[in-house]
mmCIF file of C-alpha atoms and ligand atoms in Angstrom:
data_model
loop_
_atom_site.group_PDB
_atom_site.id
_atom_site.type_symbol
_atom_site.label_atom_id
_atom_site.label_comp_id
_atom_site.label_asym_id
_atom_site.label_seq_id
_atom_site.Cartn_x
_atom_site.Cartn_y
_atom_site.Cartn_z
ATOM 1 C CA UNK A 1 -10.565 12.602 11.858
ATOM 2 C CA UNK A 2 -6.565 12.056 12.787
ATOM 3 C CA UNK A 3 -4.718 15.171 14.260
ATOM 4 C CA UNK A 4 -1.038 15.527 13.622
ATOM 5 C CA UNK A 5 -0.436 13.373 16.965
ATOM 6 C CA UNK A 6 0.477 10.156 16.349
ATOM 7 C CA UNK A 7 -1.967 7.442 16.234
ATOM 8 C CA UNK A 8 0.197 4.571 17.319
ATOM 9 C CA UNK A 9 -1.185 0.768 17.587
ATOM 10 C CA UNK A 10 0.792 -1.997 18.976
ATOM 11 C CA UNK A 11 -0.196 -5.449 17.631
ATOM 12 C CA UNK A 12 1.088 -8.081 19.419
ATOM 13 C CA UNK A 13 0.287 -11.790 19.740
ATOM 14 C CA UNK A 14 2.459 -15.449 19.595
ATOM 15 C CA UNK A 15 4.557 -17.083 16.766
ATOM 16 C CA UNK A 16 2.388 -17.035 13.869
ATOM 17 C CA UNK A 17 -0.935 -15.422 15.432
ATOM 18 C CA UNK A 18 -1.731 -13.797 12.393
ATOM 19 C CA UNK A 19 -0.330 -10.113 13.237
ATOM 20 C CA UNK A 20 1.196 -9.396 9.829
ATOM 21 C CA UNK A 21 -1.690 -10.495 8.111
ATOM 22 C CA UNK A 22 -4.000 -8.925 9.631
ATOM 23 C CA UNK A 23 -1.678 -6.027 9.400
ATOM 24 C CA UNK A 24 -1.772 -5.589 5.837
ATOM 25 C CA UNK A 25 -5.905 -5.978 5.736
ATOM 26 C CA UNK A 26 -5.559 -2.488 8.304
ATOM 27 C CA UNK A 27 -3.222 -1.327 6.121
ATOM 28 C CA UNK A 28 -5.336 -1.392 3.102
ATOM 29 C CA UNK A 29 -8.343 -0.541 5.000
ATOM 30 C CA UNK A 30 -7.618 2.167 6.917
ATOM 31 C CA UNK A 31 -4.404 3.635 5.902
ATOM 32 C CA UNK A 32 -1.512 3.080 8.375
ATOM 33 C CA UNK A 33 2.195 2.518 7.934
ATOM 34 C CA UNK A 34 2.972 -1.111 8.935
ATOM 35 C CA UNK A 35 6.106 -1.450 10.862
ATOM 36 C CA UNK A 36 6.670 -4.961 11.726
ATOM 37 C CA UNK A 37 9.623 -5.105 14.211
ATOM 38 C CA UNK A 38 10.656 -8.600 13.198
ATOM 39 C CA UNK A 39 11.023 -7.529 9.305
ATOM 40 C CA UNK A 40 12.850 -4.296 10.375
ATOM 41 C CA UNK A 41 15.549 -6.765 12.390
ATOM 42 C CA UNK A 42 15.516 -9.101 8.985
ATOM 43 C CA UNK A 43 16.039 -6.328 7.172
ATOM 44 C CA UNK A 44 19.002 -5.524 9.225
ATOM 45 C CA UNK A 45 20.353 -9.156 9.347
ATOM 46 C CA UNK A 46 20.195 -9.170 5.389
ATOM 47 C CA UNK A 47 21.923 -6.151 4.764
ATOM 48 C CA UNK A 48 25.086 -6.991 6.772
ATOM 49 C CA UNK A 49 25.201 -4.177 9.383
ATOM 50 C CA UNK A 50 27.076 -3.906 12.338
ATOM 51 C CA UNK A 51 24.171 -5.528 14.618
ATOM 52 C CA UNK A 52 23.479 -8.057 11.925
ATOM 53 C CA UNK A 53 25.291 -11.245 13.152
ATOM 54 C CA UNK A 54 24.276 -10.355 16.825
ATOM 55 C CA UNK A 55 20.376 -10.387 15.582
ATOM 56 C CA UNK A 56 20.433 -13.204 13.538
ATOM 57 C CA UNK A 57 21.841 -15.138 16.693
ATOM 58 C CA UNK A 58 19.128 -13.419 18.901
ATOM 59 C CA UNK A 59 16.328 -14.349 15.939
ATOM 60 C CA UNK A 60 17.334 -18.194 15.535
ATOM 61 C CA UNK A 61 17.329 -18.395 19.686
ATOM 62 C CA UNK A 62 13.983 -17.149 19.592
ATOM 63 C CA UNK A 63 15.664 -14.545 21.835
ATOM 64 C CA UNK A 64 14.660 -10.994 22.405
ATOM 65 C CA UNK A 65 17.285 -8.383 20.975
ATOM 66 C CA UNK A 66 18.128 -5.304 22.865
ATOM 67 C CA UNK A 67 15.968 -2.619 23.038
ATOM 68 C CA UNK A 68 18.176 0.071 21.887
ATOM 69 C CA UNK A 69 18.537 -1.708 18.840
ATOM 70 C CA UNK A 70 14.841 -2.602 17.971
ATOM 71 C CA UNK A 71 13.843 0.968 19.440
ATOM 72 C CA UNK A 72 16.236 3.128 16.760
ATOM 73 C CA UNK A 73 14.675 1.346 13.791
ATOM 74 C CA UNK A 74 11.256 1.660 14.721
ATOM 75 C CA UNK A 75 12.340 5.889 15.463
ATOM 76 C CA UNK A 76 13.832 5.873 11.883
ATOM 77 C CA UNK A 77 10.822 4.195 10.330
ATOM 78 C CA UNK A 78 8.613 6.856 12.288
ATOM 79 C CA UNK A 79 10.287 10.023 11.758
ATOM 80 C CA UNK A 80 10.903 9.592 7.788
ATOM 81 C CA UNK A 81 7.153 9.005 7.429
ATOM 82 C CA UNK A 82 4.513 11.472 6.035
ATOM 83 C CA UNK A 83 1.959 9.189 7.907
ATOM 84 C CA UNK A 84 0.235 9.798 11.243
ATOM 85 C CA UNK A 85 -0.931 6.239 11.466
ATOM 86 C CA UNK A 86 1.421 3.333 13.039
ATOM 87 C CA UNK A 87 0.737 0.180 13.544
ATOM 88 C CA UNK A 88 3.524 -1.432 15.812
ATOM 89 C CA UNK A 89 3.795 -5.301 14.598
ATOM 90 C CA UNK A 90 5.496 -7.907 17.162
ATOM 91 C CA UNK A 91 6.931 -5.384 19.596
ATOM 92 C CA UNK A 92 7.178 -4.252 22.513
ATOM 93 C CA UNK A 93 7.724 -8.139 23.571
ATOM 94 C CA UNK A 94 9.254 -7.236 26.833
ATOM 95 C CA UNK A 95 8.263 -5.077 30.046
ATOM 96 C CA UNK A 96 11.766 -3.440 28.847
ATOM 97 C CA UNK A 97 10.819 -3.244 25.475
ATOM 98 C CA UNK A 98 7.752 -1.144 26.549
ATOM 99 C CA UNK A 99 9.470 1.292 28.746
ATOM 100 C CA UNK A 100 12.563 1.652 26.367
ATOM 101 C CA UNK A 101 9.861 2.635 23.506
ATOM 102 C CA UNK A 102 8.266 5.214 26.057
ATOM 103 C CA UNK A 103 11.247 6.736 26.723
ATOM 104 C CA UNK A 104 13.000 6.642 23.623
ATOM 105 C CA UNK A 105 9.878 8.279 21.111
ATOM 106 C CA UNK A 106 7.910 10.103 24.417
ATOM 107 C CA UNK A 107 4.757 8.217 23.296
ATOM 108 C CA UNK A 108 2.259 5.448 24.256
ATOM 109 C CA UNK A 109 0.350 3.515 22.469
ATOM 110 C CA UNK A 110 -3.271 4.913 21.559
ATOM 111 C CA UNK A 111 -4.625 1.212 21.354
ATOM 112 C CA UNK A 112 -3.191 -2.507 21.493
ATOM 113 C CA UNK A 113 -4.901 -5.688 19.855
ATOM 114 C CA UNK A 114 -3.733 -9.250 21.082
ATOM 115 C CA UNK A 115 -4.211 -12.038 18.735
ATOM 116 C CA UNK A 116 -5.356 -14.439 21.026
ATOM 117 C CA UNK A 117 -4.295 -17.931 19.320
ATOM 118 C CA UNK A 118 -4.037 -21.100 20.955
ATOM 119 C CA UNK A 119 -0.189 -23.166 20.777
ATOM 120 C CA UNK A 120 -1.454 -26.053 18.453
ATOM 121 C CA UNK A 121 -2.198 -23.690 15.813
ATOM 122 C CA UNK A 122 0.950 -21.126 15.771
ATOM 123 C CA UNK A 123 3.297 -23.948 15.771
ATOM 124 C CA UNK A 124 1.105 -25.493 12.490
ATOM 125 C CA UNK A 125 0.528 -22.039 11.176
ATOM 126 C CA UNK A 126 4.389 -21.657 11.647
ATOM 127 C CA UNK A 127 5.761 -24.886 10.371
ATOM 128 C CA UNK A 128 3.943 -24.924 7.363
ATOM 129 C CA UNK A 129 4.702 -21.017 6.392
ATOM 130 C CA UNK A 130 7.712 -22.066 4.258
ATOM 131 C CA UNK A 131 9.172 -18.698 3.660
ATOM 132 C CA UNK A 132 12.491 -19.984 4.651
ATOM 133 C CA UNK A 133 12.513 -17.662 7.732
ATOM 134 C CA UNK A 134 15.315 -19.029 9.588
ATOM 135 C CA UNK A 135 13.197 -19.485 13.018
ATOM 136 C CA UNK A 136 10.185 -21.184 11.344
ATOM 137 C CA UNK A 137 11.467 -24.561 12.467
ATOM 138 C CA UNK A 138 10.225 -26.619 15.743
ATOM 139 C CA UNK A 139 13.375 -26.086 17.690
ATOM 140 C CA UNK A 140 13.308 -22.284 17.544
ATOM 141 C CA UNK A 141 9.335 -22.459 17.588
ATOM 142 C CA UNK A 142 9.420 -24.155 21.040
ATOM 143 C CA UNK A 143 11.457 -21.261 22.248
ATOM 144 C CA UNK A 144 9.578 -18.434 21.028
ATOM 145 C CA UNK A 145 6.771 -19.660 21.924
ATOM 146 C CA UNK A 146 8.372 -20.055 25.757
ATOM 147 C CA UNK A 147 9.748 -16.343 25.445
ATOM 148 C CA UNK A 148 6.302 -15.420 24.654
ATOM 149 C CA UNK A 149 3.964 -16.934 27.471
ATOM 150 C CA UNK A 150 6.993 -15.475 30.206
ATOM 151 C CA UNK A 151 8.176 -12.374 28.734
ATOM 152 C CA UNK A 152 5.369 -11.061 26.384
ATOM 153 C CA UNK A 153 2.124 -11.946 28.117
ATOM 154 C CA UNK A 154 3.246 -9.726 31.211
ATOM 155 C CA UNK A 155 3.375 -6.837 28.379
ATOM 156 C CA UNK A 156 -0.247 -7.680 27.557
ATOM 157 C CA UNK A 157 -1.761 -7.847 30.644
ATOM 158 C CA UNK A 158 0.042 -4.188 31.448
ATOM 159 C CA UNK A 159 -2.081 -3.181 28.674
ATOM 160 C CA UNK A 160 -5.249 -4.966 29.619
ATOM 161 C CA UNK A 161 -5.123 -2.911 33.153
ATOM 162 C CA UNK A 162 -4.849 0.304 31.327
ATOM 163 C CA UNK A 163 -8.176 -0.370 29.228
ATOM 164 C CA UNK A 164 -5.943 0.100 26.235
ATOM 165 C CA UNK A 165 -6.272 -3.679 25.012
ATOM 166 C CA UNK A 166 -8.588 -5.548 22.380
ATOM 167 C CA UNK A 167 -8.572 -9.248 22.416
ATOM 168 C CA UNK A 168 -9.646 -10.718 19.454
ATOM 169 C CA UNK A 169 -10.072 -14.682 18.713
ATOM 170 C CA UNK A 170 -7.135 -15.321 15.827
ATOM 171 C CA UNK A 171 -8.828 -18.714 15.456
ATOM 172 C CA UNK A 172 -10.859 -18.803 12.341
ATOM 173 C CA UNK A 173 -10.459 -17.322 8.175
ATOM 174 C CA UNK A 174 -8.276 -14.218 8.068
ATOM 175 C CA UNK A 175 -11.473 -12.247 7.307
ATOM 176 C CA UNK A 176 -13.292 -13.501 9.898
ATOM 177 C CA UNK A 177 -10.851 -12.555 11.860
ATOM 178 C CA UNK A 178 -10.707 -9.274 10.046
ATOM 179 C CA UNK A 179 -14.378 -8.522 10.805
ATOM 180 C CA UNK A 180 -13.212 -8.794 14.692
ATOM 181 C CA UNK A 181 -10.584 -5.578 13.809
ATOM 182 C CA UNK A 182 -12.638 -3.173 11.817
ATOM 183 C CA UNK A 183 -15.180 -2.247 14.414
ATOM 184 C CA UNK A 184 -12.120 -1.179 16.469
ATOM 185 C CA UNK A 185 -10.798 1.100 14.061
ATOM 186 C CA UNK A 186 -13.781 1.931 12.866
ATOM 187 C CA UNK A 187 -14.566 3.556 16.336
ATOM 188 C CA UNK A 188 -11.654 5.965 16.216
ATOM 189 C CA UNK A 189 -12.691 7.546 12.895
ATOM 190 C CA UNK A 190 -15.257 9.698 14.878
HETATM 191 N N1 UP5 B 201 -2.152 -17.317 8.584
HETATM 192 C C1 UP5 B 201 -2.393 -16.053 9.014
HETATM 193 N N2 UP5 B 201 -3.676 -15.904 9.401
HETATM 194 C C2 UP5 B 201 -4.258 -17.141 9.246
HETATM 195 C C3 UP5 B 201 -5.568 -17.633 9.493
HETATM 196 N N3 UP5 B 201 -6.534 -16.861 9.979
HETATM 197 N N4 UP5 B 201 -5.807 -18.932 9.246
HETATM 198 C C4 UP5 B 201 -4.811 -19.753 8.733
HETATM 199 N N5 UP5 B 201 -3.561 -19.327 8.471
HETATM 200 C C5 UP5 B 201 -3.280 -18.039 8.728
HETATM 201 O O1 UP5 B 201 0.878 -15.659 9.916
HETATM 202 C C6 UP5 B 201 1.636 -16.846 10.128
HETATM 203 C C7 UP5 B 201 1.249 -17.881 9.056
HETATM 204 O O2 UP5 B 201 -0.107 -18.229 9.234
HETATM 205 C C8 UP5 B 201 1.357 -17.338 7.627
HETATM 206 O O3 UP5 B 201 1.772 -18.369 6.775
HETATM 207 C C9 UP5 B 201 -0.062 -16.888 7.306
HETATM 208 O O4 UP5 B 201 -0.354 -16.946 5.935
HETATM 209 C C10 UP5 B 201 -0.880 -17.886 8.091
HETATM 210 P P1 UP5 B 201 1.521 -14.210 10.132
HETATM 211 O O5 UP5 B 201 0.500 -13.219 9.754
HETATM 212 O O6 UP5 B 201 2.858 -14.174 9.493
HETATM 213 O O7 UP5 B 201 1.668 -14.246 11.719
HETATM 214 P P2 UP5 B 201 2.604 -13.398 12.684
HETATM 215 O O8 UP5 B 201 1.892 -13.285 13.975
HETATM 216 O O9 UP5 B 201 3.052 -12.161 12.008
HETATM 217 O O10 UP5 B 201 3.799 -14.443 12.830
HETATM 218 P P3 UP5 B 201 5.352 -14.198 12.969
HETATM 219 O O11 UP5 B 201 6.003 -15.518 12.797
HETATM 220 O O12 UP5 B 201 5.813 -13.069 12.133
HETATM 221 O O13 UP5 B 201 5.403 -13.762 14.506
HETATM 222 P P4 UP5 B 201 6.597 -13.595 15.457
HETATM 223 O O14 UP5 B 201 6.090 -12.689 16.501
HETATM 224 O O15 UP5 B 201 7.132 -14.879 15.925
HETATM 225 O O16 UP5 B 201 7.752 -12.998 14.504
HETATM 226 P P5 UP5 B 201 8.440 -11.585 14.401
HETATM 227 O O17 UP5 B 201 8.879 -11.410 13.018
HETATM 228 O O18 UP5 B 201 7.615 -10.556 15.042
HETATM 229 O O19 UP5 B 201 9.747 -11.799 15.311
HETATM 230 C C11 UP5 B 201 10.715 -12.772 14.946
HETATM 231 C C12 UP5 B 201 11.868 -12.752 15.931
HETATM 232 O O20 UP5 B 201 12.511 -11.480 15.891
HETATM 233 C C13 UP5 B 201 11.501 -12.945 17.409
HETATM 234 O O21 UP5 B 201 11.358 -14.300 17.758
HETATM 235 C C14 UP5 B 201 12.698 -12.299 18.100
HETATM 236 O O22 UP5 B 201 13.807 -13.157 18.093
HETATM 237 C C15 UP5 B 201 12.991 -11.116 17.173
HETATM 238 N N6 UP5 B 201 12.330 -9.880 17.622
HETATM 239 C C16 UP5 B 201 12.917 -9.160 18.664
HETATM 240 O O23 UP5 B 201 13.933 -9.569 19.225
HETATM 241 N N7 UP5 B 201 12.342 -7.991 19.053
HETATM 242 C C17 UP5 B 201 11.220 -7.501 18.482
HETATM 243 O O24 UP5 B 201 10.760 -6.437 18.893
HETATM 244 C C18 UP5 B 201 10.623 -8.224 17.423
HETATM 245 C C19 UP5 B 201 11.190 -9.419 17.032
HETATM 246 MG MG1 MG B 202 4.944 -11.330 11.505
#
């Protein structure tokens, strides 16, 4: 069973891979808190705070926003919950991201999955979301999926040296998909 460590999961993955999805099926199924670092900069955006403007330029460039700034509201989110259990959605997404998380909350990540997805199928996954997120449109989708393959996947393969990464096939129903997940989880119950 869980100690009073941390248990912290990165889950990281393309434009429309299926991380918060598949997010909320952990959620339900095992327990964790489900910070998604996207929602937490929407959140910002929406509620007109000093960094607002600045990430809502960043998000519609499909660019990455500072550290600092993604780093403090993932700290907040941490340290005013009762949970143990964190699963990190859409973040770190730089080689900077990671080492500004490992400095800023003195932890690593216990596992990562990577929602391997090919292009063709974020970008229709994406376009046909209609949540009227302000990057779900081809222009920014181009670019974040760009920023991805040359900033992200070098934050992916750091993880597949370590041993600390699980790969799993995002192509097929979100249970399917699912049933890829829980044997991973399932293995650090013991
Ligand atoms: N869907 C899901 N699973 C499916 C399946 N198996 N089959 C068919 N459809 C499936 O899924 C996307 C869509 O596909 C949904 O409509 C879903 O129903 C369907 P979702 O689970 O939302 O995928 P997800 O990977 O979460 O896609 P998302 O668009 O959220 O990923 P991004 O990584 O692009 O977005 P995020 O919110 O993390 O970041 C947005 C922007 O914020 C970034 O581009 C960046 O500008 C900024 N950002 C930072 O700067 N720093 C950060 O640390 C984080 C974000
Ligand atoms: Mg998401």
């Amino acid at each position: 069973s869980w100690d009073k460590t941390p248990f912290i999961t990165f889950v990281l993955g393309g434009p429309g891979s299926g991380k918060g999805t598949q997010c909320e099926k952990i959620v339900e199924t095992f327990g964790f808190t489900h910070l998604s670092a996207g929602d937490l900069l929407r959140r910002e955006i929406a509620s007109n705070s000093k960094d607002g403007t600045m990430i809502l330029k960043a998000v519609i460039e499909g660019k990455i926003v500072p550290s600092e700034v993604t780093v403090k509201l993932i700290k907040k989110e941490m340290e005013s919950s009762d949970n143990v259990k964190f699963l990190i959605d859409g973040f770190p997404r730089t080689e900077e991201n990671r080492i500004a998380f490992e400095q800023m909350i003195g932890a690593e990540p216990n596992i990562v999955l990577y929602f391997d997805c090919p292009e063709k199928e974020m970008v229709e996954r994406v376009l046909s979301r209609n949540q009227g997120r302000v990057d779900d449109n081809i222009n920014t989708m181009e670019k974040r999926l760009k920023v991805f393959e040359a900033l992200s996947l070098p934050v992916i393969n750091y993880y597949s040296n370590k041993g600390k990464l699980h790969k799993i096939d995002a192509v097929g129903t979100v249970d399917e998909i699912f049933e890829q997940v829980r044997p991973i989880f399932d293995a650090c119950k013991d």
